[in-house]
mmCIF file with all atom_site columns, C-alpha atoms in Angstrom:
data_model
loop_
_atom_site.group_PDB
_atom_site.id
_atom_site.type_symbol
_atom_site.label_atom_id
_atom_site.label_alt_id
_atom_site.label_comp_id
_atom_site.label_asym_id
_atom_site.label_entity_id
_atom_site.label_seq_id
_atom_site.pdbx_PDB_ins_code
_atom_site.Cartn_x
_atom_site.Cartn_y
_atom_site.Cartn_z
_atom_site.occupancy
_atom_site.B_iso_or_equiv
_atom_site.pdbx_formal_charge
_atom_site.auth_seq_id
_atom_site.auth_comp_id
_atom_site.auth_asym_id
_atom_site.auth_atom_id
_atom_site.pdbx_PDB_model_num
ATOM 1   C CA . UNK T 1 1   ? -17.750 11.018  44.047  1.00 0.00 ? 868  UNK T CA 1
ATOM 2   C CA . UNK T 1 2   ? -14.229 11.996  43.280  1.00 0.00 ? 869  UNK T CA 1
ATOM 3   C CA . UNK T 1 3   ? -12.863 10.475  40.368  1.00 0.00 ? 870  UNK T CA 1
ATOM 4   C CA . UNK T 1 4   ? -8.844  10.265  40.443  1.00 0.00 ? 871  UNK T CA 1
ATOM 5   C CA . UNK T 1 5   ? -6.917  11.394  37.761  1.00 0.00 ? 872  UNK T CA 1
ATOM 6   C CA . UNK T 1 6   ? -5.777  8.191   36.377  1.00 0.00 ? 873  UNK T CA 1
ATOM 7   C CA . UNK T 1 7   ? -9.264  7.069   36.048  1.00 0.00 ? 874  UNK T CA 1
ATOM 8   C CA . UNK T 1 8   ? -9.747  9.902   34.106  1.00 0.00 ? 875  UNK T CA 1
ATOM 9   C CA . UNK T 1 9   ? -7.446  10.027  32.157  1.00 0.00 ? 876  UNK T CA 1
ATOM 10  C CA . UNK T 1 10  ? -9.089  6.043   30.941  1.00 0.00 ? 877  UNK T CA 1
ATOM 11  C CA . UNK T 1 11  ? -12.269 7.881   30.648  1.00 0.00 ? 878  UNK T CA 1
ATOM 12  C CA . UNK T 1 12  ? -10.571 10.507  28.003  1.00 0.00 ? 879  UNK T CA 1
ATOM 13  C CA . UNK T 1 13  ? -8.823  7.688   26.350  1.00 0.00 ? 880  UNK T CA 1
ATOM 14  C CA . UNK T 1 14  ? -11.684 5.464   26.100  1.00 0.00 ? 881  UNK T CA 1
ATOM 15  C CA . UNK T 1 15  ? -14.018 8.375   25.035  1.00 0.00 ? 882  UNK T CA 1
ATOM 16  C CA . UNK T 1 16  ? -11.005 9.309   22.323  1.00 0.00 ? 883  UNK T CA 1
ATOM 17  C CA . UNK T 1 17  ? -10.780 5.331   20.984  1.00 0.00 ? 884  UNK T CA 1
ATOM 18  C CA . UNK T 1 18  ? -14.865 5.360   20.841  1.00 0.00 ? 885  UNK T CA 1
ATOM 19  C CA . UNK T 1 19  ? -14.869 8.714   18.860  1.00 0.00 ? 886  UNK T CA 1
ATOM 20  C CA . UNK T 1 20  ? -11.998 7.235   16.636  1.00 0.00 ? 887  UNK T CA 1
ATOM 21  C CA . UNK T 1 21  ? -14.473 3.267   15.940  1.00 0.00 ? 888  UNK T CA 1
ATOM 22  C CA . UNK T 1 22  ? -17.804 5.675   15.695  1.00 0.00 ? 889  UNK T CA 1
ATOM 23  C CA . UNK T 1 23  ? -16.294 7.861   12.735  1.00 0.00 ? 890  UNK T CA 1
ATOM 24  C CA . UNK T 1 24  ? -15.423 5.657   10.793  1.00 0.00 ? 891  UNK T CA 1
ATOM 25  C CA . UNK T 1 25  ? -17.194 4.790   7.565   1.00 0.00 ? 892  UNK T CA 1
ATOM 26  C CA . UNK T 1 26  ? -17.253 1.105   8.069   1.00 0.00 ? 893  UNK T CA 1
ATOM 27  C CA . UNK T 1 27  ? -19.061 1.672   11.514  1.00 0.00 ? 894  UNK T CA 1
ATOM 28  C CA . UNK T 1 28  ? -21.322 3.943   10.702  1.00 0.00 ? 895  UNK T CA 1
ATOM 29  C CA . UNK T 1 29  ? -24.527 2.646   12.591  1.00 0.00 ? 896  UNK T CA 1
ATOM 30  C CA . UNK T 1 30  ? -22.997 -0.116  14.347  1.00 0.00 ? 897  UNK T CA 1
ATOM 31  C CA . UNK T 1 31  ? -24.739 -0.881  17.880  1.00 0.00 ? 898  UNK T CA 1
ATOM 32  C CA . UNK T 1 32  ? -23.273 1.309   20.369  1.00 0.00 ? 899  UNK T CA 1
ATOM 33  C CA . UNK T 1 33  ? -21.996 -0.832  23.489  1.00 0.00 ? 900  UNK T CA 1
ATOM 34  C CA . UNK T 1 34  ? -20.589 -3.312  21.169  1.00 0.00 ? 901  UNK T CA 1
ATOM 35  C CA . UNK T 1 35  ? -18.480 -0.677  20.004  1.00 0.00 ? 902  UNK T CA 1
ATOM 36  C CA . UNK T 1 36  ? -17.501 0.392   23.332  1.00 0.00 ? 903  UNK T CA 1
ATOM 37  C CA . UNK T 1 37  ? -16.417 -2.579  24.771  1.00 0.00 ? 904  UNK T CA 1
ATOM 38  C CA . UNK T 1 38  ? -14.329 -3.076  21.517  1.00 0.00 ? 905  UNK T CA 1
ATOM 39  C CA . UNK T 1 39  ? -12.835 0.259   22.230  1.00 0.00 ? 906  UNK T CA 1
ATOM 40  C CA . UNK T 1 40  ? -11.658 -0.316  25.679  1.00 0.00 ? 907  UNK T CA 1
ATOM 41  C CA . UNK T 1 41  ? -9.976  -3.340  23.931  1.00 0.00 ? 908  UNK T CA 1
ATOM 42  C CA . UNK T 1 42  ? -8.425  -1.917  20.896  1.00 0.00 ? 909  UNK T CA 1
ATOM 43  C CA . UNK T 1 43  ? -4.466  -2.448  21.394  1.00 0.00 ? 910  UNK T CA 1
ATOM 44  C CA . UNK T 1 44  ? -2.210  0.415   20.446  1.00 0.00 ? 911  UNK T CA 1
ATOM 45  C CA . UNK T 1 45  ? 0.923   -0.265  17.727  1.00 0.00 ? 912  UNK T CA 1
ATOM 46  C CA . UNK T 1 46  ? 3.544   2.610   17.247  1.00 0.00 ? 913  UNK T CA 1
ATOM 47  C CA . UNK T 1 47  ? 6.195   2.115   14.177  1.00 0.00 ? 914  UNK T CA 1
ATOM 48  C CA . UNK T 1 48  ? 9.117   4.232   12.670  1.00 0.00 ? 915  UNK T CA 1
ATOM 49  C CA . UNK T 1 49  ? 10.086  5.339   9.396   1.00 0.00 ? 916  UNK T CA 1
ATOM 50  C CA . UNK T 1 50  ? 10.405  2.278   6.991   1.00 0.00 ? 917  UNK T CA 1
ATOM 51  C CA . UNK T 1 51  ? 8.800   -0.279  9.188   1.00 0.00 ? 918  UNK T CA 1
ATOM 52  C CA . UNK T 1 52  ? 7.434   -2.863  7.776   1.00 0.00 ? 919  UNK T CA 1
ATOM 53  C CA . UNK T 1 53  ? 3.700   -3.305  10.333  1.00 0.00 ? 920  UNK T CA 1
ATOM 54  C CA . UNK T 1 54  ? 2.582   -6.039  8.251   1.00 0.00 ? 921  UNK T CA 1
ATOM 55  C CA . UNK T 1 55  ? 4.009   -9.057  5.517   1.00 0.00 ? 922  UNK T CA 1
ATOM 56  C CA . UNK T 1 56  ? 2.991   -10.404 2.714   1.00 0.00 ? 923  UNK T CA 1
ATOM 57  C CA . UNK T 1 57  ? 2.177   -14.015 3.492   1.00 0.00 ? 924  UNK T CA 1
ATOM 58  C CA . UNK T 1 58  ? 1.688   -13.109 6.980   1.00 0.00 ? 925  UNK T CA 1
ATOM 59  C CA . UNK T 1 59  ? -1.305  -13.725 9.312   1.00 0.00 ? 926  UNK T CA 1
ATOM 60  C CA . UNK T 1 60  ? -3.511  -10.581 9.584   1.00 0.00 ? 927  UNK T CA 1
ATOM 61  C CA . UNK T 1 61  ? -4.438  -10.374 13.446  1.00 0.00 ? 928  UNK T CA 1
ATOM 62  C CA . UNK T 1 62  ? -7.219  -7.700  12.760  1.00 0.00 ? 929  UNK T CA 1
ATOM 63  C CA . UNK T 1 63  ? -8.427  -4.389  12.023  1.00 0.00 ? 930  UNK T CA 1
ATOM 64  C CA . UNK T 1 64  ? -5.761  -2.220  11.793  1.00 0.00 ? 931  UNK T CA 1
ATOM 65  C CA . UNK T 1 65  ? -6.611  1.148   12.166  1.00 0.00 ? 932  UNK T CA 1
ATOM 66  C CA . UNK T 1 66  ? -3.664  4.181   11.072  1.00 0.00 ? 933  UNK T CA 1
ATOM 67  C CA . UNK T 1 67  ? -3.920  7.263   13.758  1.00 0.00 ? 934  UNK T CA 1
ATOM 68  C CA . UNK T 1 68  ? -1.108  9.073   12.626  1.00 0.00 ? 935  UNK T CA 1
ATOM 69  C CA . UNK T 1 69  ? 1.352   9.154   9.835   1.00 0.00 ? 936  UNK T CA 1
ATOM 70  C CA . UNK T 1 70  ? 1.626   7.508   6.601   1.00 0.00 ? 937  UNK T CA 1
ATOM 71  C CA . UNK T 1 71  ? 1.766   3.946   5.318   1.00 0.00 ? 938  UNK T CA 1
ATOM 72  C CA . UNK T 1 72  ? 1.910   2.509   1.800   1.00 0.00 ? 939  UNK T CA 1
ATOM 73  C CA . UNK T 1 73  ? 0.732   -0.994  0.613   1.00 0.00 ? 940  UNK T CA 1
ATOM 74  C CA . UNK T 1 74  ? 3.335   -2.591  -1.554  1.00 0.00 ? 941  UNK T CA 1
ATOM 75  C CA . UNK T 1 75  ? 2.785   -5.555  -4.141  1.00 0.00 ? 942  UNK T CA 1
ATOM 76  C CA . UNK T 1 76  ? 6.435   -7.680  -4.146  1.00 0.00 ? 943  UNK T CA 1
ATOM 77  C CA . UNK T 1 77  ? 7.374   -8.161  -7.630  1.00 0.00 ? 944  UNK T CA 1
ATOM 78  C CA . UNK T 1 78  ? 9.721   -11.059 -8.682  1.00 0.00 ? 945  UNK T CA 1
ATOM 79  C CA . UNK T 1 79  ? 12.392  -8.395  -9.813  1.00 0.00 ? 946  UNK T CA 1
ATOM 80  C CA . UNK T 1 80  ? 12.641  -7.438  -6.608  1.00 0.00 ? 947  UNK T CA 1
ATOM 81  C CA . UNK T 1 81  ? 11.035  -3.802  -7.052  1.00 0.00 ? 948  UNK T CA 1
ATOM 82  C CA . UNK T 1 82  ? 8.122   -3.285  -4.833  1.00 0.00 ? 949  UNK T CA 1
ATOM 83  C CA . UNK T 1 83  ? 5.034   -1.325  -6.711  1.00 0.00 ? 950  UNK T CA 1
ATOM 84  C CA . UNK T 1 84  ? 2.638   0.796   -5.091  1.00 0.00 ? 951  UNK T CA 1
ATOM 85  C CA . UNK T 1 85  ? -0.973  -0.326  -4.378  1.00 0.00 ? 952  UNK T CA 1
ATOM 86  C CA . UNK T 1 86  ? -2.598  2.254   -1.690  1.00 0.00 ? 953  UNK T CA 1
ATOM 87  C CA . UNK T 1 87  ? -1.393  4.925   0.288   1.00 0.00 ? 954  UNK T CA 1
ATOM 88  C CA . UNK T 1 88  ? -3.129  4.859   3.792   1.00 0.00 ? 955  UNK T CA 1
ATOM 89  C CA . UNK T 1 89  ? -4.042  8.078   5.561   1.00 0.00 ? 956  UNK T CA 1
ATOM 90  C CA . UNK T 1 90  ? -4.981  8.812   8.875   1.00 0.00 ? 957  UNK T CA 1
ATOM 91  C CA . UNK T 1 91  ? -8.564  7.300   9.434   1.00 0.00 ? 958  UNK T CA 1
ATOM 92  C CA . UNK T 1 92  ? -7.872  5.002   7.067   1.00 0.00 ? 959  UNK T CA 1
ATOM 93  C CA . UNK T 1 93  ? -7.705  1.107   7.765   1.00 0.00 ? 960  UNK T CA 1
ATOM 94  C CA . UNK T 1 94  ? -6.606  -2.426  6.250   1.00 0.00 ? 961  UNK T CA 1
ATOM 95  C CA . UNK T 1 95  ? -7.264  -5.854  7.538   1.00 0.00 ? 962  UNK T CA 1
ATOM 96  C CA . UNK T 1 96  ? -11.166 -5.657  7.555   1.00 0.00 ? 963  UNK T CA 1
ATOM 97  C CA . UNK T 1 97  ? -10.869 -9.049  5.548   1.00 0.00 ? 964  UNK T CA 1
ATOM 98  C CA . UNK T 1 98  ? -9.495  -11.216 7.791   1.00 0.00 ? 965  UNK T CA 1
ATOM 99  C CA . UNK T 1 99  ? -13.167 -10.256 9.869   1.00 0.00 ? 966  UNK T CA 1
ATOM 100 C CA . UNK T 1 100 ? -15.352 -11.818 7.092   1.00 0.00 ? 967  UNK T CA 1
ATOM 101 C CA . UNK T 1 101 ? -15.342 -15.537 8.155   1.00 0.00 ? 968  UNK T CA 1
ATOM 102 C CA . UNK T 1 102 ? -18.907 -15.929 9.445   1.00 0.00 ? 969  UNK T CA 1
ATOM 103 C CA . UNK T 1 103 ? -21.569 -17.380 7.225   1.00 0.00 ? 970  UNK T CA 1
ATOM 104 C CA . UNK T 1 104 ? -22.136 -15.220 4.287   1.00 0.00 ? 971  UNK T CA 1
ATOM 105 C CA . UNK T 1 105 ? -25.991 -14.274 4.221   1.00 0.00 ? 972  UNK T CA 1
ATOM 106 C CA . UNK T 1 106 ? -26.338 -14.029 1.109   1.00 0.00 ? 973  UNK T CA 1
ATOM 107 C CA . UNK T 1 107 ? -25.846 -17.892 0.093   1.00 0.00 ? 974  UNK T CA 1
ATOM 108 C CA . UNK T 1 108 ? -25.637 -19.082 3.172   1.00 0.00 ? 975  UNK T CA 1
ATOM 109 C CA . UNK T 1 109 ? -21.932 -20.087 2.922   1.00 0.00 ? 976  UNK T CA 1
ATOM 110 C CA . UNK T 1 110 ? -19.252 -19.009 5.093   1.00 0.00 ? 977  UNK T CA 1
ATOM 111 C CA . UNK T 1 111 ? -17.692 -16.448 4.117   1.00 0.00 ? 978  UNK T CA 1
ATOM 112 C CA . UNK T 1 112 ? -13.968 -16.083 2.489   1.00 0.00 ? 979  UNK T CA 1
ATOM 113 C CA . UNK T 1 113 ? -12.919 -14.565 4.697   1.00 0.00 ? 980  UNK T CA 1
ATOM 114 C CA . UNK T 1 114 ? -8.997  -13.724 4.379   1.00 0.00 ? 981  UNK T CA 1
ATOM 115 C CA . UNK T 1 115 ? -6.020  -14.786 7.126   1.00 0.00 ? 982  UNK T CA 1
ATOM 116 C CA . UNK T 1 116 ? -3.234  -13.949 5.161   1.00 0.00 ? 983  UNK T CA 1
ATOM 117 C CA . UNK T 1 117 ? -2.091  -10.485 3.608   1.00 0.00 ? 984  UNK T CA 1
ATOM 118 C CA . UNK T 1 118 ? -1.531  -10.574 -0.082  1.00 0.00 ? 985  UNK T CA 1
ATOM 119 C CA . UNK T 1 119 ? 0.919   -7.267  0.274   1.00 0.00 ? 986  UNK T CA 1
ATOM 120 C CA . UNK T 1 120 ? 2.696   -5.895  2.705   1.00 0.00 ? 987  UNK T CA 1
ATOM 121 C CA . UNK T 1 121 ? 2.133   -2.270  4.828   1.00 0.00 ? 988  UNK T CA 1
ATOM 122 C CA . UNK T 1 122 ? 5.472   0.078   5.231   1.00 0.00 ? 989  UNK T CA 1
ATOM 123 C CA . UNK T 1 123 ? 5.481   2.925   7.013   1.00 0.00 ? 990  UNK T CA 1
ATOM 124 C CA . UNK T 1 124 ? 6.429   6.643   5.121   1.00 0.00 ? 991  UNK T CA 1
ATOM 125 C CA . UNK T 1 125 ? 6.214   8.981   7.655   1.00 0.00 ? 992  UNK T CA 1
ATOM 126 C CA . UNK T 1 126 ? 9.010   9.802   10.422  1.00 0.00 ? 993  UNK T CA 1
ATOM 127 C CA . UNK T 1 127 ? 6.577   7.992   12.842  1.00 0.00 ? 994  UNK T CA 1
ATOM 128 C CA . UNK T 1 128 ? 2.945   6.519   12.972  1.00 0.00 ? 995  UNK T CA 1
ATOM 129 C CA . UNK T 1 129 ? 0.484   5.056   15.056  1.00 0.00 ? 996  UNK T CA 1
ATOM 130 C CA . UNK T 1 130 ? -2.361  2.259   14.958  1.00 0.00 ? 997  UNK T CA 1
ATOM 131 C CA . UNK T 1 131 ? -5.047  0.655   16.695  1.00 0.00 ? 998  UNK T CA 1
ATOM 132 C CA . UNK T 1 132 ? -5.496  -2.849  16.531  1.00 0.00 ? 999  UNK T CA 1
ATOM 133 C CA . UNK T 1 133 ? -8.738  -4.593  16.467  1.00 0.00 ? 1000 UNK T CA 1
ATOM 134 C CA . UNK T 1 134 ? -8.226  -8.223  17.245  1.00 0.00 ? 1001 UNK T CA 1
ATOM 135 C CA . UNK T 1 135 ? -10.436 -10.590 15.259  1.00 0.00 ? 1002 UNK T CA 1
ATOM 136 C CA . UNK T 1 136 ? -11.724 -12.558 18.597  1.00 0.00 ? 1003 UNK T CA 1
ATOM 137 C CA . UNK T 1 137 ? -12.496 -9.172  20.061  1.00 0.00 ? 1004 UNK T CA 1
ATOM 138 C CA . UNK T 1 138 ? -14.823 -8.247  16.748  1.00 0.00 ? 1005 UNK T CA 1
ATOM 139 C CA . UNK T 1 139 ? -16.250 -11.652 16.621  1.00 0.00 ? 1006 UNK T CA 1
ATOM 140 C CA . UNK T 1 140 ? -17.015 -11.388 20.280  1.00 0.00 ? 1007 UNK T CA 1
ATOM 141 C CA . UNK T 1 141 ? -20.203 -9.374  19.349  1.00 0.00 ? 1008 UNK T CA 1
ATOM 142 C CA . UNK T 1 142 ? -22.639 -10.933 16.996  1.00 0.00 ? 1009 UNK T CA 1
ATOM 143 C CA . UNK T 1 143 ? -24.412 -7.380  16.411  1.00 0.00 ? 1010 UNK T CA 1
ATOM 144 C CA . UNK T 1 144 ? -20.776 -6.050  15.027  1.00 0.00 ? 1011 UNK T CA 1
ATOM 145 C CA . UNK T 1 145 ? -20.387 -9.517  12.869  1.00 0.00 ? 1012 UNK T CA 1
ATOM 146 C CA . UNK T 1 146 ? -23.933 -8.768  11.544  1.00 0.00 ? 1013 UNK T CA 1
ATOM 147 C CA . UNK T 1 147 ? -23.251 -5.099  10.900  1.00 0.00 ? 1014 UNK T CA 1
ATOM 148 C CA . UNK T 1 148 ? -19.881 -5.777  8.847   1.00 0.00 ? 1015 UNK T CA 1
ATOM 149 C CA . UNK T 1 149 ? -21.379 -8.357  6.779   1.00 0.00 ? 1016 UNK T CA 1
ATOM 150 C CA . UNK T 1 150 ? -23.954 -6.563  5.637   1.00 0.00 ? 1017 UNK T CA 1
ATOM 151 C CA . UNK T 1 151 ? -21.309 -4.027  4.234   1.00 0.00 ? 1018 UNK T CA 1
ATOM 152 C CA . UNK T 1 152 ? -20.451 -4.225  0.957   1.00 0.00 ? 1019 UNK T CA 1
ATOM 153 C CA . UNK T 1 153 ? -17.112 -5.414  -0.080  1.00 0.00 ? 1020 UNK T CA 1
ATOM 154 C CA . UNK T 1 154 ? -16.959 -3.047  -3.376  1.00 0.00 ? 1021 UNK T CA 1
ATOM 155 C CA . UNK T 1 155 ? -17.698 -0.175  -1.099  1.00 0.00 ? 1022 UNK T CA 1
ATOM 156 C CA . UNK T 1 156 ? -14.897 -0.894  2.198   1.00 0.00 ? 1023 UNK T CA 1
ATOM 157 C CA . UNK T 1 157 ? -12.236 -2.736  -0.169  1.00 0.00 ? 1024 UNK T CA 1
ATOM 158 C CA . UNK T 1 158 ? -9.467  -3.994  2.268   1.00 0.00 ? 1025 UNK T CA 1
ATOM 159 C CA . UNK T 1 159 ? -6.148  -2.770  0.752   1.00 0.00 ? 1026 UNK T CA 1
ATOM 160 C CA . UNK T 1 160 ? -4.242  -5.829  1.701   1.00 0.00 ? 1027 UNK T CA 1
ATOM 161 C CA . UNK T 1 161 ? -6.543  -7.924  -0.075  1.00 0.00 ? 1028 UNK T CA 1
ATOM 162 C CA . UNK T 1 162 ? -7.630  -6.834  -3.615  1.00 0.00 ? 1029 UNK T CA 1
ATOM 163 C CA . UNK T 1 163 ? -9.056  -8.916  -5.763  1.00 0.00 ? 1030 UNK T CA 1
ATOM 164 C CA . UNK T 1 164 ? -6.808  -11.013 -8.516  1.00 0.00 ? 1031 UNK T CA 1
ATOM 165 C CA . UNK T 1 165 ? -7.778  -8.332  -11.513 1.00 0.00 ? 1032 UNK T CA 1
ATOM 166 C CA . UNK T 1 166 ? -6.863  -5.586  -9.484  1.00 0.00 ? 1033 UNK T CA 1
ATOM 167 C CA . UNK T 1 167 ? -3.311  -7.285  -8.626  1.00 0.00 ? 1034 UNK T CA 1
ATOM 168 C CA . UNK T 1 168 ? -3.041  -8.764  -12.722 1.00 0.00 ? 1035 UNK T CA 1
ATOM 169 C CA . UNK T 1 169 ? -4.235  -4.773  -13.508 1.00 0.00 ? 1036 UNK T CA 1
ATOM 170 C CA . UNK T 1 170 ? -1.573  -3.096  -11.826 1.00 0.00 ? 1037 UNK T CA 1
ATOM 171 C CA . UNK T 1 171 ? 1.110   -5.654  -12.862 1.00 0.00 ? 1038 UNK T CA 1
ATOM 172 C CA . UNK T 1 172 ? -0.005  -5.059  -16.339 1.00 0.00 ? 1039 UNK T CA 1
ATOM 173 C CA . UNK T 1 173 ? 0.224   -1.188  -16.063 1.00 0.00 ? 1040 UNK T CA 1
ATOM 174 C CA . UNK T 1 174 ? 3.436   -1.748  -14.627 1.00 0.00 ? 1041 UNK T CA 1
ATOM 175 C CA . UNK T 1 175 ? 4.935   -3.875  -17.472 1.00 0.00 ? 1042 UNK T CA 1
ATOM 176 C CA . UNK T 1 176 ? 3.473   -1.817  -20.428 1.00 0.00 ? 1043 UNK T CA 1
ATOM 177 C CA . UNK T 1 177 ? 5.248   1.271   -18.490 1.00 0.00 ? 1044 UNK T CA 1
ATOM 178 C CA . UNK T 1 178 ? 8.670   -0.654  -18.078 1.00 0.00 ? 1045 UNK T CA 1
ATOM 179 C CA . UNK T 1 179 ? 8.173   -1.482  -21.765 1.00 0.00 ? 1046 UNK T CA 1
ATOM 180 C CA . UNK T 1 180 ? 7.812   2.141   -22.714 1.00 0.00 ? 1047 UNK T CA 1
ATOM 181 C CA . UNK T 1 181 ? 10.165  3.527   -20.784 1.00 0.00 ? 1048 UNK T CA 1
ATOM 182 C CA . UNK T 1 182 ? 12.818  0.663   -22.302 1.00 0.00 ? 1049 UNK T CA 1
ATOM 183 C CA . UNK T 1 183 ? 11.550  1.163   -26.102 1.00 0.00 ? 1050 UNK T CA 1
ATOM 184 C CA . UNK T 1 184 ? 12.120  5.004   -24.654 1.00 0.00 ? 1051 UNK T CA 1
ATOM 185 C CA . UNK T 1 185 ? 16.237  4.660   -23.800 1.00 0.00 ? 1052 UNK T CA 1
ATOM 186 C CA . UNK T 1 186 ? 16.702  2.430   -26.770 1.00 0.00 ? 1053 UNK T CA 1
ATOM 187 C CA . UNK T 1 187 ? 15.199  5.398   -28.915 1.00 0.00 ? 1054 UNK T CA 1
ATOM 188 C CA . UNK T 1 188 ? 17.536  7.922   -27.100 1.00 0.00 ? 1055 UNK T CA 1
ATOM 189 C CA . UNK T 1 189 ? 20.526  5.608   -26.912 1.00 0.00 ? 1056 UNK T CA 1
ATOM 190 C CA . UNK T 1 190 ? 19.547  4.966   -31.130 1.00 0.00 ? 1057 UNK T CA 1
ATOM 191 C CA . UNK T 1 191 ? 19.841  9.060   -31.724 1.00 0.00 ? 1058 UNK T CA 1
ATOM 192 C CA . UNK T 1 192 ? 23.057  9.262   -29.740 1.00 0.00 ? 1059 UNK T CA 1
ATOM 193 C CA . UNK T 1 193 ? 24.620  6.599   -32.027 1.00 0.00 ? 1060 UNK T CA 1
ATOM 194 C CA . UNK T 1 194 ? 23.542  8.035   -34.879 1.00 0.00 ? 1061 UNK T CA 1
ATOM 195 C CA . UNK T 1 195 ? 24.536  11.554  -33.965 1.00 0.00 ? 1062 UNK T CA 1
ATOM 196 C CA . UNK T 1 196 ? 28.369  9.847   -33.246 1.00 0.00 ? 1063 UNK T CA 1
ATOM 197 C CA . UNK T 1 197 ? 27.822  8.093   -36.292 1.00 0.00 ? 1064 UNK T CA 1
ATOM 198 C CA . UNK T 1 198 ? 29.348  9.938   -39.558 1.00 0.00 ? 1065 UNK T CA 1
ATOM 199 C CA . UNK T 1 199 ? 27.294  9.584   -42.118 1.00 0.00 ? 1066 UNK T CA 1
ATOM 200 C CA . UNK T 1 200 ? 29.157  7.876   -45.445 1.00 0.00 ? 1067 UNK T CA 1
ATOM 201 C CA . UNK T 1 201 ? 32.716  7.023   -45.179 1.00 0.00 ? 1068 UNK T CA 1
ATOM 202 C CA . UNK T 1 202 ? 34.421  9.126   -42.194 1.00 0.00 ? 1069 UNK T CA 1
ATOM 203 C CA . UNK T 1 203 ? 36.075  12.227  -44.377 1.00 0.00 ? 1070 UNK T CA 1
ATOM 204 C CA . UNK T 1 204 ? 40.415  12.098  -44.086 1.00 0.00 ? 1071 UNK T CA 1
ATOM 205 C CA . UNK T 1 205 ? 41.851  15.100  -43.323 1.00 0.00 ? 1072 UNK T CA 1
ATOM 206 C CA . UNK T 1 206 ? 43.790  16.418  -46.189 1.00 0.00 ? 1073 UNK T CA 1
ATOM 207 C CA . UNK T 1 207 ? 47.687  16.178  -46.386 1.00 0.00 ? 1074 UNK T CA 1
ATOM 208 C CA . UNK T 1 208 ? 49.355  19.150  -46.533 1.00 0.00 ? 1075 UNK T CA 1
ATOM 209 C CA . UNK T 1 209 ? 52.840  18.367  -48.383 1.00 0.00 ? 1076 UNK T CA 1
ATOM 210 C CA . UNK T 1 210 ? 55.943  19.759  -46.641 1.00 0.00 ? 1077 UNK T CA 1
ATOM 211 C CA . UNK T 1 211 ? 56.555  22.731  -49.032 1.00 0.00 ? 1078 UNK T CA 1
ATOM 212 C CA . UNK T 1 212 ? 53.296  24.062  -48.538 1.00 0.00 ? 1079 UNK T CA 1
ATOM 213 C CA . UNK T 1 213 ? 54.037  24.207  -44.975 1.00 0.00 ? 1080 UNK T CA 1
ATOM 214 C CA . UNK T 1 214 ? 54.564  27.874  -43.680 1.00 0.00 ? 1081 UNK T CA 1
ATOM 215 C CA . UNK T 1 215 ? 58.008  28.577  -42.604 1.00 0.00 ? 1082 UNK T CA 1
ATOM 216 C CA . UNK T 1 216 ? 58.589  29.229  -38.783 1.00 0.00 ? 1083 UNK T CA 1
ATOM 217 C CA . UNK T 1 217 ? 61.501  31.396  -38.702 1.00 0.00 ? 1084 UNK T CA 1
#
């Protein structure tokens, strides 16, 4: 049988989105046709420089998995300043949060499982690319619900939702800097002053009486 090019060229993608799900970490021994047919269903996302992918406050649709380029996780701050949280790589991921909302095994309680983004995702690089897991297509397959929750949340952290003490931690690290670097001018602006500062009553310059004066002739 002849297979035409354009079928093909779906087996090649397919075959390239299946490599991409089977090497990662957080799949690592997941049940093999479940992870195809998520594959043939993963949607593809391409941003640009400065992009903004995903909000904070906003819904998180899925797995979102970075394929090329660079994208930072910001934490808004009231001042308006955005700090960085993560820097996500190639093969990296965020959104593997909004997933956990079966029951948790381990008391038999569903499971927290997070539907908003705490930060928001920018993208750094000229360009990048994602795949997009949707959460109906994960939670299609039982056998990939059962493998995720048996992962452990300290181990595949989702970068756009730490915990509280990692957000209070970096806000703290954050003010104690802004405080040193403030206590830091106000000690240079201090030794400006007092090097423009005479010290003691500022000294006159002497006046030279007229007949002192050298003659210009």
């Amino acid at each position: 049988m002849e297979i035409s090019g354009g079928a093909a060229g779906a087996d090649r993608a397919s075959d390239k989105r299946m490599g991409l799900l089977s090497g990662l970490p957080l799949f690592a021994g997941a049940p093999v046709q479940p992870l195809q047919n998520l594959a043939a269903k993963l949607q593809q996302v391409a941003s640009v420089y400065g992009e903004v992918v995903l909000h904070a406050g906003q819904v998180v649709e899925g797995l979102w998995i970075v394929t090329e380029g660079l994208v930072t996780v910001l934490l808004p701050c009231e001042n308006g300043r955005d700090l960085t949280f993560a820097t996500i790589r190639p093969g990296g991921y965020f959104g593997l949060s909004s997933l956990r909302t079966v029951e948790d095994k381990r008391d038999g309680r569903p499971a927290a499982g997070v539907s908003k983004s705490k930060l928001r995702v920018r993208v750094d690089s000229s360009t990048a690319a994602f795949f997009l897991a949707r959460k109906k297509d994960v939670q299609a397959s039982s056998e990939l619900m059962a493998h995720l929750l048996e992962l452990d949340a300290e181990d595949y952290p989702d970068p756009v939702a730490p915990c509280e003490h990692e957000i209070d931690g970096l806000l703290q690290t954050h003010n104690s800097w802004s405080r040193y670097r403030l206590k830091e001018r106000d000690s240079v602006l201090s030794a400006r002053d007092r090097a423009r500062t005479p010290r003691g009553l500022p000294r006159r310059r002497p006046l030279v009486s007229p007949a002192a004066r050298p003659c210009s002739r």
